[in-house]
mmCIF file of C-alpha atoms in Angstrom:
data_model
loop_
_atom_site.group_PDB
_atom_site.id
_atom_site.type_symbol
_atom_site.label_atom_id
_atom_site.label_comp_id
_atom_site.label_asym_id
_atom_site.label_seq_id
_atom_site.Cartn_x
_atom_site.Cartn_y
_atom_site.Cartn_z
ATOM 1 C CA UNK A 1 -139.427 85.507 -72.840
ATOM 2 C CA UNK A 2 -142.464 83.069 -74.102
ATOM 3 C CA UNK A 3 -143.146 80.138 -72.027
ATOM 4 C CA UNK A 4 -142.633 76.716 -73.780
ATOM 5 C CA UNK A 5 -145.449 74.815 -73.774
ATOM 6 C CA UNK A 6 -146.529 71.251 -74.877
ATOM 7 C CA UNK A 7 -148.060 71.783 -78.205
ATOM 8 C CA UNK A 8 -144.546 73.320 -79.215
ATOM 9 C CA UNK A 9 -143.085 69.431 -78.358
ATOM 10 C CA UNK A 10 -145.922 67.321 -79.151
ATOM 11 C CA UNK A 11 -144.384 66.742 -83.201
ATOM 12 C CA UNK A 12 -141.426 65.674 -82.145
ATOM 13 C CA UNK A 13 -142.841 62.471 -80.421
ATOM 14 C CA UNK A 14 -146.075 60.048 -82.067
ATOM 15 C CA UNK A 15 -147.924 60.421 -78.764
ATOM 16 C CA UNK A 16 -148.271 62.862 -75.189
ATOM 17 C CA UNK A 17 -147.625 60.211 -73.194
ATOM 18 C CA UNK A 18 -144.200 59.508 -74.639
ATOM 19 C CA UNK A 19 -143.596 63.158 -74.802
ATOM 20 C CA UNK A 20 -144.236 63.477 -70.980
ATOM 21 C CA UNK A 21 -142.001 60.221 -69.945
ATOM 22 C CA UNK A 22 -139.320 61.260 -71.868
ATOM 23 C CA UNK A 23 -139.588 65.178 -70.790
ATOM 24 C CA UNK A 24 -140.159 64.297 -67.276
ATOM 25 C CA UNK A 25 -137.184 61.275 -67.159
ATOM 26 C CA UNK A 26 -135.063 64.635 -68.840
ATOM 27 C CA UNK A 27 -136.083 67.448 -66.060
ATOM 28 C CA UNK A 28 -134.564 64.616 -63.408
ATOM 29 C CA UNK A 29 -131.079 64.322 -64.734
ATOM 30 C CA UNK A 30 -131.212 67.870 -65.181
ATOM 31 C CA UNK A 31 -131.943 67.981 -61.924
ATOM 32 C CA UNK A 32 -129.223 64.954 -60.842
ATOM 33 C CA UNK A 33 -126.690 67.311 -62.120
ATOM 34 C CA UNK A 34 -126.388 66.901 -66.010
ATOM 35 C CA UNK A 35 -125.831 70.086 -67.830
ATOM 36 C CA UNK A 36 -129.040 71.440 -70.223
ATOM 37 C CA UNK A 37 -127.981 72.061 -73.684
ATOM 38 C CA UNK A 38 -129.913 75.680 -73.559
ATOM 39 C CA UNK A 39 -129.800 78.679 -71.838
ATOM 40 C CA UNK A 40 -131.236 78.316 -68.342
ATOM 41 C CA UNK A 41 -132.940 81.935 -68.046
ATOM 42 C CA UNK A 42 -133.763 80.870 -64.436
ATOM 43 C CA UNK A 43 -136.618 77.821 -65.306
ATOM 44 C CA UNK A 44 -137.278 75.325 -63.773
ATOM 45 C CA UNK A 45 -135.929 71.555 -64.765
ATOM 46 C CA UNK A 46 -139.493 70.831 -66.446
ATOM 47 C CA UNK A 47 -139.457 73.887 -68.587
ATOM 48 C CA UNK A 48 -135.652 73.682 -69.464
ATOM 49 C CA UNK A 49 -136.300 70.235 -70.560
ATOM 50 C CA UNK A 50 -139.219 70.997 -72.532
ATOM 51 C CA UNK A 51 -137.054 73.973 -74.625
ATOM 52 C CA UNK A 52 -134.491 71.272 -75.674
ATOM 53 C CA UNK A 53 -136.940 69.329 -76.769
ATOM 54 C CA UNK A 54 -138.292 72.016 -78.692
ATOM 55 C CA UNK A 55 -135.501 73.462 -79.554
ATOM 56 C CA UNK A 56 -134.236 69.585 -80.717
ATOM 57 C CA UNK A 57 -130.813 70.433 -78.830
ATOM 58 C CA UNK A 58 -131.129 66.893 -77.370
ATOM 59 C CA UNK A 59 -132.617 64.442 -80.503
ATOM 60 C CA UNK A 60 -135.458 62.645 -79.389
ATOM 61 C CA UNK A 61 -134.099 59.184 -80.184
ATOM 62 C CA UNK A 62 -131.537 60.392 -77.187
ATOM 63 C CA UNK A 63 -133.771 60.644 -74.973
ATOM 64 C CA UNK A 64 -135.930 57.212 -75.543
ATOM 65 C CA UNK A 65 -132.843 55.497 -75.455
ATOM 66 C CA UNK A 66 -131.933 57.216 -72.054
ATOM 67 C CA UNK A 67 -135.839 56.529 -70.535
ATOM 68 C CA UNK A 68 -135.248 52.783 -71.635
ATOM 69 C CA UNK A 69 -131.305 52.605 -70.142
ATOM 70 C CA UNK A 70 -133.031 53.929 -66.587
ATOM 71 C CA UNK A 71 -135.041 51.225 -66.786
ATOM 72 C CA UNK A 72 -133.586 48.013 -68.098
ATOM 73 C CA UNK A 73 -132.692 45.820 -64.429
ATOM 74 C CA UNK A 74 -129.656 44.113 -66.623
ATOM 75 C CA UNK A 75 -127.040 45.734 -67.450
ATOM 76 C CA UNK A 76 -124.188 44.824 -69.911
ATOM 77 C CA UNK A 77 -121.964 43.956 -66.887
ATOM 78 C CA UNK A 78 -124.453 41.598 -65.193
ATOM 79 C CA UNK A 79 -124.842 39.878 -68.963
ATOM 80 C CA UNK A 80 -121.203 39.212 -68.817
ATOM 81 C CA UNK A 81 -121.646 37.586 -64.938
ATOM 82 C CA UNK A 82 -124.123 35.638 -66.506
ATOM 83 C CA UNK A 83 -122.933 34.118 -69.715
ATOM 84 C CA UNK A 84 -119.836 33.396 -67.398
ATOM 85 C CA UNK A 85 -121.925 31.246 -64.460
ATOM 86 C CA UNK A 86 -123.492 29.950 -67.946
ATOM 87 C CA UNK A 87 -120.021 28.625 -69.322
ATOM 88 C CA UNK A 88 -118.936 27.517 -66.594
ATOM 89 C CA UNK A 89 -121.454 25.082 -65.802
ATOM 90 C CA UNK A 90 -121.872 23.965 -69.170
ATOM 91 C CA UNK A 91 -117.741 23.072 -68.903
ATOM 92 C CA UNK A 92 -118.537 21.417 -65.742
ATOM 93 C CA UNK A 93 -121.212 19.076 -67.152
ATOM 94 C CA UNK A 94 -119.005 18.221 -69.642
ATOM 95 C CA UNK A 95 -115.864 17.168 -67.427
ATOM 96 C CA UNK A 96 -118.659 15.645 -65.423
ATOM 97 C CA UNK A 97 -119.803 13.708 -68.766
ATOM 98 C CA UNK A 98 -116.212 12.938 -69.662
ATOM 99 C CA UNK A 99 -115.464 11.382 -66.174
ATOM 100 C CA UNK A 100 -118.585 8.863 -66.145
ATOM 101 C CA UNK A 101 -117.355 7.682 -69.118
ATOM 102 C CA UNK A 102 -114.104 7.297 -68.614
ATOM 103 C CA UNK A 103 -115.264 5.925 -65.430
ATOM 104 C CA UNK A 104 -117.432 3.545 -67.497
ATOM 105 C CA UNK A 105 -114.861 2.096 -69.702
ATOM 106 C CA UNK A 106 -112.433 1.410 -67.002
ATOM 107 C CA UNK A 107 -115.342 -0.537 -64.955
ATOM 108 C CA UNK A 108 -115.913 -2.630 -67.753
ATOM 109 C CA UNK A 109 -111.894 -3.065 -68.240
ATOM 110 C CA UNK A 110 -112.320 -4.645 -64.395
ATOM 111 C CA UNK A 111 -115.018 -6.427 -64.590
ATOM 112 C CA UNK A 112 -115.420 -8.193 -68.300
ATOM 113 C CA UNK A 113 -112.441 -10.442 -68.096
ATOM 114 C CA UNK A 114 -110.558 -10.977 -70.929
ATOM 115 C CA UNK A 115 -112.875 -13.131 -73.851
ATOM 116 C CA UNK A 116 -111.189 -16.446 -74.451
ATOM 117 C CA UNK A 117 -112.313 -18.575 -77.393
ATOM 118 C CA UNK A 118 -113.822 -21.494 -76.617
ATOM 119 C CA UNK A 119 -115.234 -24.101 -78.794
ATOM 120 C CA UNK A 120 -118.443 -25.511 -77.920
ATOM 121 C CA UNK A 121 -118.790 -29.023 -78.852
ATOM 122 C CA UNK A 122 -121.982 -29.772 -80.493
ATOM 123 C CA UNK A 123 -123.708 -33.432 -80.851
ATOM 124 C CA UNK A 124 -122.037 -34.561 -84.368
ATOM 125 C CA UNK A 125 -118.757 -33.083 -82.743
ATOM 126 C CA UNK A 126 -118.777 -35.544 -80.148
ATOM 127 C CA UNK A 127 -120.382 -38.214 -82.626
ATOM 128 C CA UNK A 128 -117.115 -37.510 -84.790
ATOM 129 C CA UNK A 129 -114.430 -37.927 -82.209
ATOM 130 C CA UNK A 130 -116.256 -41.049 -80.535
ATOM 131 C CA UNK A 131 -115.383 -44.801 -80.526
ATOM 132 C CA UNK A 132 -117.646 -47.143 -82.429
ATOM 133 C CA UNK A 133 -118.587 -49.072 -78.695
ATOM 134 C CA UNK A 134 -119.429 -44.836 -77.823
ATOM 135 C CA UNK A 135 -121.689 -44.395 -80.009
ATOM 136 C CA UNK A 136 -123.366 -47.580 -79.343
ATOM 137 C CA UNK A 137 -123.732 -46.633 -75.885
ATOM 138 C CA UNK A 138 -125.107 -43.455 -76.939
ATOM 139 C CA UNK A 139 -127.882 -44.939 -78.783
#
């Protein structure tokens, strides 16, 4: 059997580097347990991981999807906990919003008594309703 080598991979992928992250992230979840989608023929992880990607048994879009999924910190659940703690507290600063105001409105129901009309006399007011010996006095 002829050994697999890099040059037989390097199309697949725009650059070595990728080609050896994703071969490498491959070989250990081969070696984690996964099953290889070729015949084993007694390799090792590396080279069995290399013939699939030669062999495009696993398509490479696969495995830059599964290198970025090992590496992400969040995951889909721990989005959910978050946009949760995020509702949540957005809800609370609204009750909290609602309550000062309602808290608002029935200070100023307590305090602000009830507005009764008065008239305010002015000068020809008085001058109207006034005796003739008032408004001599006035002057």
């Amino acid at each position: 059997m002829a050994r697999i080598t890099v040059e037989d991979c390097i199309d697949k992928f725009s650059s070595r580097f990728e080609l050896v992250l994703v071969a490498s992230n491959r070989a250990r979840k081969l070696h984690s347990g996964e099953d290889p989608t070729v015949k084993i023929d007694n390799d090792k992880n590396t080279v069995i991981a290399l013939r699939e990607i030669a062999e495009e048994t696993v398509t490479a879009e696969q495995l830059k999807n599964d290198l970025i999924e090992e590496y992400q910190t969040n995951t889909f659940i721990e989005d959910e906990d978050i946009n949760e703690i995020e509702d949540n507290s957005d809800e609370n600063q609204l009750e909290t919003s609602n309550l000062e105001i309602n808290q608002a409105t029935q200070d100023e129901k307590t305090i602000a008594p009830p507005e009764e009309e008065s008239h305010i006399e002015n000068s020809q007011d008085k001058l109207a309703n006034s005796s003739d010996e008032e408004k001599v006095q006035d002057l």
